[in-house]
């Protein structure tokens, strides 16, 4: 079966920043902790950017018991009209699913996976009807199998790859359009991508700029990646920059703050 034609993703979920965000998970034990007040300002601008591009944004309230709750991307994979709620790799993040699941269930059929298999949405790259899923510290073989079981019958091709030394597959790759992939040098073997997808490779110095969000013919890019912006403009995309630096302190970037459905 062919997957349904993808319409522009115009509805998204985001989640506010709790005070406890200062204790969000972070891979660098010596990193500076994120400042919730600064993150809140950046988050408000991010939501404004989404809305100005025509996205209807549902803002879920923060939960103080869930420091990482603004990173909603990890809680679900939405494709083919179905919301697949994940079982996140980090135990402290699993209760984030409840509010996200409820918000999605108001609009879409929801399926879910349960542990011990794990999967984070940040490990799933959707390129047209292909889902590339990274095996990472957060996503294991059981998670890949659960994703495959849900989406292959809907017409998606599911391909798994190993993630190197990064939190998630999407840390250094994204697909702002169904026919366009942006990645850091060597991040993915292009053979795992659909043959009609073109690939933009950002300079090594801008590897974290490869995580972008496409909205129609516009693209949200983190501030500070001028060469990435140029490459995207060269593809005819309107670039909108957002400052997500405070979320970077907790290993997040542009895509992890929203979930399109
Ligand atoms: C975590 O370690 O889970 C969060 N501090 C960051 C999650 C970022 N998520 C994403 O890029 N999809």
CSV table of C-alpha atoms and ligand atoms in Angstrom, one decimal:
chain,number,residue,atom,x,y,z
A,1,UNK,CA,0.0,0.0,0.0
A,2,UNK,CA,1.2,3.5,-0.8
A,3,UNK,CA,1.4,5.9,2.1
A,4,UNK,CA,-1.1,8.8,1.9
A,5,UNK,CA,0.2,11.9,0.2
A,6,UNK,CA,1.7,14.2,2.8
A,7,UNK,CA,0.1,17.5,3.2
A,8,UNK,CA,2.0,20.4,4.7
A,9,UNK,CA,2.3,19.9,8.4
A,10,UNK,CA,0.3,22.8,9.8
A,11,UNK,CA,-0.5,21.6,13.3
A,12,UNK,CA,2.1,21.2,15.9
A,13,UNK,CA,2.4,20.5,19.6
A,14,UNK,CA,4.9,22.3,21.8
A,15,UNK,CA,5.3,22.2,25.6
A,16,UNK,CA,6.3,25.0,27.9
A,17,UNK,CA,9.5,25.2,29.9
A,18,UNK,CA,9.4,24.2,33.6
A,19,UNK,CA,11.6,25.7,36.3
A,20,UNK,CA,13.1,22.2,36.6
A,21,UNK,CA,14.5,22.6,33.1
A,22,UNK,CA,17.7,23.7,34.8
A,23,UNK,CA,18.1,20.0,35.6
A,24,UNK,CA,17.3,18.6,32.2
A,25,UNK,CA,19.4,15.7,30.9
A,26,UNK,CA,22.7,16.7,29.4
A,27,UNK,CA,25.5,14.6,27.9
A,28,UNK,CA,28.3,17.0,29.0
A,29,UNK,CA,28.7,16.7,32.8
A,30,UNK,CA,30.7,20.0,32.8
A,31,UNK,CA,28.2,21.9,30.6
A,32,UNK,CA,26.5,25.0,31.9
A,33,UNK,CA,22.9,24.2,33.1
A,34,UNK,CA,20.1,25.6,31.0
A,35,UNK,CA,18.4,28.7,32.4
A,36,UNK,CA,14.7,28.3,32.4
A,37,UNK,CA,13.9,32.0,32.1
A,38,UNK,CA,16.1,32.4,29.0
A,39,UNK,CA,14.7,29.2,27.5
A,40,UNK,CA,11.2,30.5,28.1
A,41,UNK,CA,11.9,33.6,26.1
A,42,UNK,CA,13.4,31.6,23.3
A,43,UNK,CA,10.5,29.2,23.4
A,44,UNK,CA,8.0,32.0,23.0
A,45,UNK,CA,9.9,33.3,20.0
A,46,UNK,CA,10.0,29.8,18.5
A,47,UNK,CA,6.2,29.4,18.9
A,48,UNK,CA,5.8,32.8,17.4
A,49,UNK,CA,7.9,31.8,14.4
A,50,UNK,CA,5.8,28.6,13.9
A,51,UNK,CA,2.6,30.6,14.1
A,52,UNK,CA,3.8,33.3,11.7
A,53,UNK,CA,4.4,30.5,9.2
A,54,UNK,CA,0.8,29.4,9.5
A,55,UNK,CA,1.2,26.5,12.0
A,56,UNK,CA,-1.7,26.0,14.5
A,57,UNK,CA,0.3,25.4,17.7
A,58,UNK,CA,-1.1,23.6,20.7
A,59,UNK,CA,0.9,24.6,23.7
A,60,UNK,CA,0.9,22.0,26.5
A,61,UNK,CA,1.6,23.3,30.0
A,62,UNK,CA,5.0,22.4,31.6
A,63,UNK,CA,5.2,19.8,34.2
A,64,UNK,CA,7.7,20.5,37.0
A,65,UNK,CA,8.3,16.8,37.6
A,66,UNK,CA,9.5,16.4,34.0
A,67,UNK,CA,12.5,18.6,33.4
A,68,UNK,CA,12.9,17.6,29.7
A,69,UNK,CA,9.2,18.1,28.8
A,70,UNK,CA,9.8,20.8,26.2
A,71,UNK,CA,11.4,18.2,23.9
A,72,UNK,CA,8.1,16.8,22.6
A,73,UNK,CA,9.6,15.4,19.4
A,74,UNK,CA,10.9,12.4,21.3
A,75,UNK,CA,7.4,11.3,22.5
A,76,UNK,CA,5.8,10.3,19.2
A,77,UNK,CA,6.3,9.6,15.5
A,78,UNK,CA,3.4,10.8,13.4
A,79,UNK,CA,3.1,9.5,9.8
A,80,UNK,CA,0.4,8.1,7.5
A,81,UNK,CA,-2.3,9.6,9.7
A,82,UNK,CA,-1.2,7.6,12.7
A,83,UNK,CA,0.5,8.7,15.9
A,84,UNK,CA,2.9,6.2,17.3
A,85,UNK,CA,3.7,7.0,20.9
A,86,UNK,CA,7.2,6.0,21.8
A,87,UNK,CA,8.8,4.4,24.9
A,88,UNK,CA,11.7,6.9,25.4
A,89,UNK,CA,15.1,5.6,26.2
A,90,UNK,CA,15.6,7.8,29.2
A,91,UNK,CA,13.5,6.5,32.1
A,92,UNK,CA,13.0,10.1,33.5
A,93,UNK,CA,11.3,11.1,30.3
A,94,UNK,CA,8.6,8.3,30.1
A,95,UNK,CA,5.9,10.2,31.9
A,96,UNK,CA,6.2,13.0,29.3
A,97,UNK,CA,4.2,10.8,27.0
A,98,UNK,CA,0.9,11.1,28.9
A,99,UNK,CA,0.1,14.7,28.0
A,100,UNK,CA,1.4,14.3,24.4
A,101,UNK,CA,-0.6,11.2,23.9
A,102,UNK,CA,-3.8,12.8,25.1
A,103,UNK,CA,-3.2,15.8,22.8
A,104,UNK,CA,-2.6,13.6,19.8
A,105,UNK,CA,-5.5,11.3,20.6
A,106,UNK,CA,-7.9,14.2,20.2
A,107,UNK,CA,-7.0,14.3,16.5
A,108,UNK,CA,-5.5,11.0,15.3
A,109,UNK,CA,-5.6,7.2,16.0
A,110,UNK,CA,-2.9,6.5,18.5
A,111,UNK,CA,-0.8,3.4,18.8
A,112,UNK,CA,2.0,2.8,21.2
A,113,UNK,CA,4.9,0.7,22.1
A,114,UNK,CA,5.9,-0.5,25.6
A,115,UNK,CA,9.2,-1.3,27.1
A,116,UNK,CA,11.6,-2.9,27.5
A,117,UNK,CA,12.1,-1.8,23.8
A,118,UNK,CA,12.9,1.9,23.6
A,119,UNK,CA,12.7,4.5,20.9
A,120,UNK,CA,13.0,8.3,20.9
A,121,UNK,CA,11.3,10.3,18.1
A,122,UNK,CA,14.6,12.2,17.6
A,123,UNK,CA,15.9,9.0,16.1
A,124,UNK,CA,13.3,8.9,13.3
A,125,UNK,CA,13.9,10.8,10.1
A,126,UNK,CA,10.9,10.9,7.7
A,127,UNK,CA,11.8,11.4,4.1
A,128,UNK,CA,8.7,11.0,1.9
A,129,UNK,CA,7.6,7.4,2.5
A,130,UNK,CA,10.9,6.4,4.0
A,131,UNK,CA,11.5,6.3,7.8
A,132,UNK,CA,15.2,6.2,8.6
A,133,UNK,CA,15.6,5.1,12.2
A,134,UNK,CA,18.8,5.4,14.2
A,135,UNK,CA,20.0,2.8,16.7
A,136,UNK,CA,21.3,5.0,19.4
A,137,UNK,CA,21.8,5.2,23.1
A,138,UNK,CA,18.0,5.9,23.2
A,139,UNK,CA,16.6,3.6,20.5
A,140,UNK,CA,17.3,-0.1,20.4
A,141,UNK,CA,16.5,-3.0,18.1
A,142,UNK,CA,13.1,-3.6,19.8
A,143,UNK,CA,12.2,0.0,19.2
A,144,UNK,CA,13.1,-0.3,15.5
A,145,UNK,CA,11.0,-3.5,15.3
A,146,UNK,CA,8.0,-1.8,16.9
A,147,UNK,CA,8.3,1.2,14.5
A,148,UNK,CA,8.5,-1.2,11.5
A,149,UNK,CA,5.5,-3.2,12.7
A,150,UNK,CA,3.4,-0.1,12.8
A,151,UNK,CA,4.5,1.8,9.7
A,152,UNK,CA,5.4,-0.9,7.1
A,153,UNK,CA,1.7,-2.0,6.7
A,154,UNK,CA,0.9,1.7,6.1
A,155,UNK,CA,3.3,1.7,3.1
A,156,UNK,CA,6.4,3.1,4.7
A,157,UNK,CA,9.9,1.7,4.1
A,158,UNK,CA,11.7,1.5,7.5
A,159,UNK,CA,15.5,1.5,7.3
A,160,UNK,CA,17.7,1.3,10.4
A,161,UNK,CA,21.2,2.8,10.7
A,162,UNK,CA,23.7,3.0,13.6
A,163,UNK,CA,24.0,6.5,15.2
A,164,UNK,CA,27.6,7.4,15.9
A,165,UNK,CA,28.6,9.6,18.9
A,166,UNK,CA,25.5,11.7,19.2
A,167,UNK,CA,22.3,11.7,21.2
A,168,UNK,CA,20.0,11.1,18.3
A,169,UNK,CA,20.0,10.4,14.5
A,170,UNK,CA,18.4,13.8,13.9
A,171,UNK,CA,21.1,15.7,15.8
A,172,UNK,CA,22.9,16.1,12.5
A,173,UNK,CA,20.3,15.4,9.8
A,174,UNK,CA,16.8,16.6,8.9
A,175,UNK,CA,14.4,16.6,5.9
A,176,UNK,CA,12.8,20.0,5.5
A,177,UNK,CA,10.9,18.8,2.5
A,178,UNK,CA,9.9,15.3,1.3
A,179,UNK,CA,12.6,15.6,-1.4
A,180,UNK,CA,15.4,17.3,0.5
A,181,UNK,CA,17.7,16.1,3.2
A,182,UNK,CA,20.2,18.3,5.1
A,183,UNK,CA,23.1,16.6,6.9
A,184,UNK,CA,26.6,17.0,8.3
A,185,UNK,CA,29.4,15.5,6.3
A,186,UNK,CA,29.2,11.6,6.2
A,187,UNK,CA,26.3,11.5,8.7
A,188,UNK,CA,24.2,9.2,6.6
A,189,UNK,CA,25.0,6.9,3.6
A,190,UNK,CA,22.8,8.5,0.9
A,191,UNK,CA,21.9,5.0,-0.2
A,192,UNK,CA,19.4,4.7,2.7
A,193,UNK,CA,17.5,7.7,1.3
A,194,UNK,CA,14.9,7.6,-1.4
A,195,UNK,CA,16.6,8.0,-4.8
A,196,UNK,CA,14.7,11.2,-5.6
A,197,UNK,CA,15.8,13.0,-2.5
A,198,UNK,CA,18.6,15.6,-2.9
A,199,UNK,CA,21.1,16.0,-0.2
A,200,UNK,CA,22.6,19.2,1.1
A,201,UNK,CA,25.8,18.7,3.1
A,202,UNK,CA,26.6,21.5,5.6
A,203,UNK,CA,30.2,22.3,6.5
A,204,UNK,CA,31.6,20.3,9.4
A,205,UNK,CA,31.8,23.5,11.4
A,206,UNK,CA,28.0,23.8,11.1
A,207,UNK,CA,27.1,20.2,11.8
A,208,UNK,CA,24.5,21.1,14.4
A,209,UNK,CA,22.9,23.4,11.9
A,210,UNK,CA,21.7,20.4,9.9
A,211,UNK,CA,18.8,20.0,12.3
A,212,UNK,CA,16.1,22.2,10.8
A,213,UNK,CA,12.3,22.1,10.5
A,214,UNK,CA,10.6,22.6,7.1
A,215,UNK,CA,7.2,24.2,6.9
A,216,UNK,CA,6.0,24.4,3.3
A,217,UNK,CA,8.6,26.4,1.4
A,218,UNK,CA,10.0,27.9,4.6
A,219,UNK,CA,12.6,26.4,7.0
A,220,UNK,CA,13.4,27.1,10.6
A,221,UNK,CA,17.2,27.1,11.2
A,222,UNK,CA,19.0,27.6,14.5
A,223,UNK,CA,20.9,30.9,14.7
A,224,UNK,CA,24.6,30.8,14.0
A,225,UNK,CA,24.8,28.7,10.8
A,226,UNK,CA,25.2,31.1,7.9
A,227,UNK,CA,26.5,28.6,5.4
A,228,UNK,CA,23.6,26.3,6.1
A,229,UNK,CA,21.2,29.2,5.6
A,230,UNK,CA,22.9,29.9,2.2
A,231,UNK,CA,22.6,26.3,1.1
A,232,UNK,CA,18.9,26.2,2.0
A,233,UNK,CA,18.2,29.5,0.2
A,234,UNK,CA,19.9,28.0,-2.8
A,235,UNK,CA,17.1,25.4,-2.8
A,236,UNK,CA,14.5,28.2,-3.0
A,237,UNK,CA,13.5,28.0,0.7
A,238,UNK,CA,12.7,31.0,2.9
A,239,UNK,CA,15.0,30.8,6.0
A,240,UNK,CA,13.6,31.8,9.4
A,241,UNK,CA,16.2,31.7,12.1
A,242,UNK,CA,15.4,30.9,15.8
A,243,UNK,CA,17.6,31.2,18.8
A,244,UNK,CA,17.5,27.8,20.6
A,245,UNK,CA,20.9,28.1,22.3
A,246,UNK,CA,19.5,27.6,25.7
A,247,UNK,CA,17.9,24.3,24.6
A,248,UNK,CA,21.3,23.4,23.2
A,249,UNK,CA,22.7,23.3,26.7
A,250,UNK,CA,20.4,20.3,27.2
A,251,UNK,CA,21.3,18.7,23.9
A,252,UNK,CA,18.2,20.0,22.0
A,253,UNK,CA,17.9,21.9,18.8
A,254,UNK,CA,15.2,23.1,16.4
A,255,UNK,CA,13.2,20.0,15.6
A,256,UNK,CA,13.0,18.5,19.1
A,257,UNK,CA,10.8,21.4,20.4
A,258,UNK,CA,7.8,20.5,18.2
A,259,UNK,CA,5.8,17.6,17.0
A,260,UNK,CA,3.8,18.0,13.8
A,261,UNK,CA,0.6,16.0,13.4
B,1,LIG,C1,17.4,14.5,26.4
B,1,LIG,O1,18.6,14.2,26.7
B,1,LIG,O2,16.6,13.6,26.2
B,1,LIG,C2,17.1,15.9,26.3
B,1,LIG,N1,17.9,16.7,27.2
B,1,LIG,C3,17.3,16.4,24.9
B,1,LIG,C4,16.4,15.8,23.9
B,1,LIG,C5,16.5,16.4,22.6
B,1,LIG,N2,15.6,15.7,21.7
B,1,LIG,C6,15.7,15.8,20.4
B,1,LIG,O3,16.6,16.3,19.8
B,1,LIG,N3,14.8,15.1,19.7
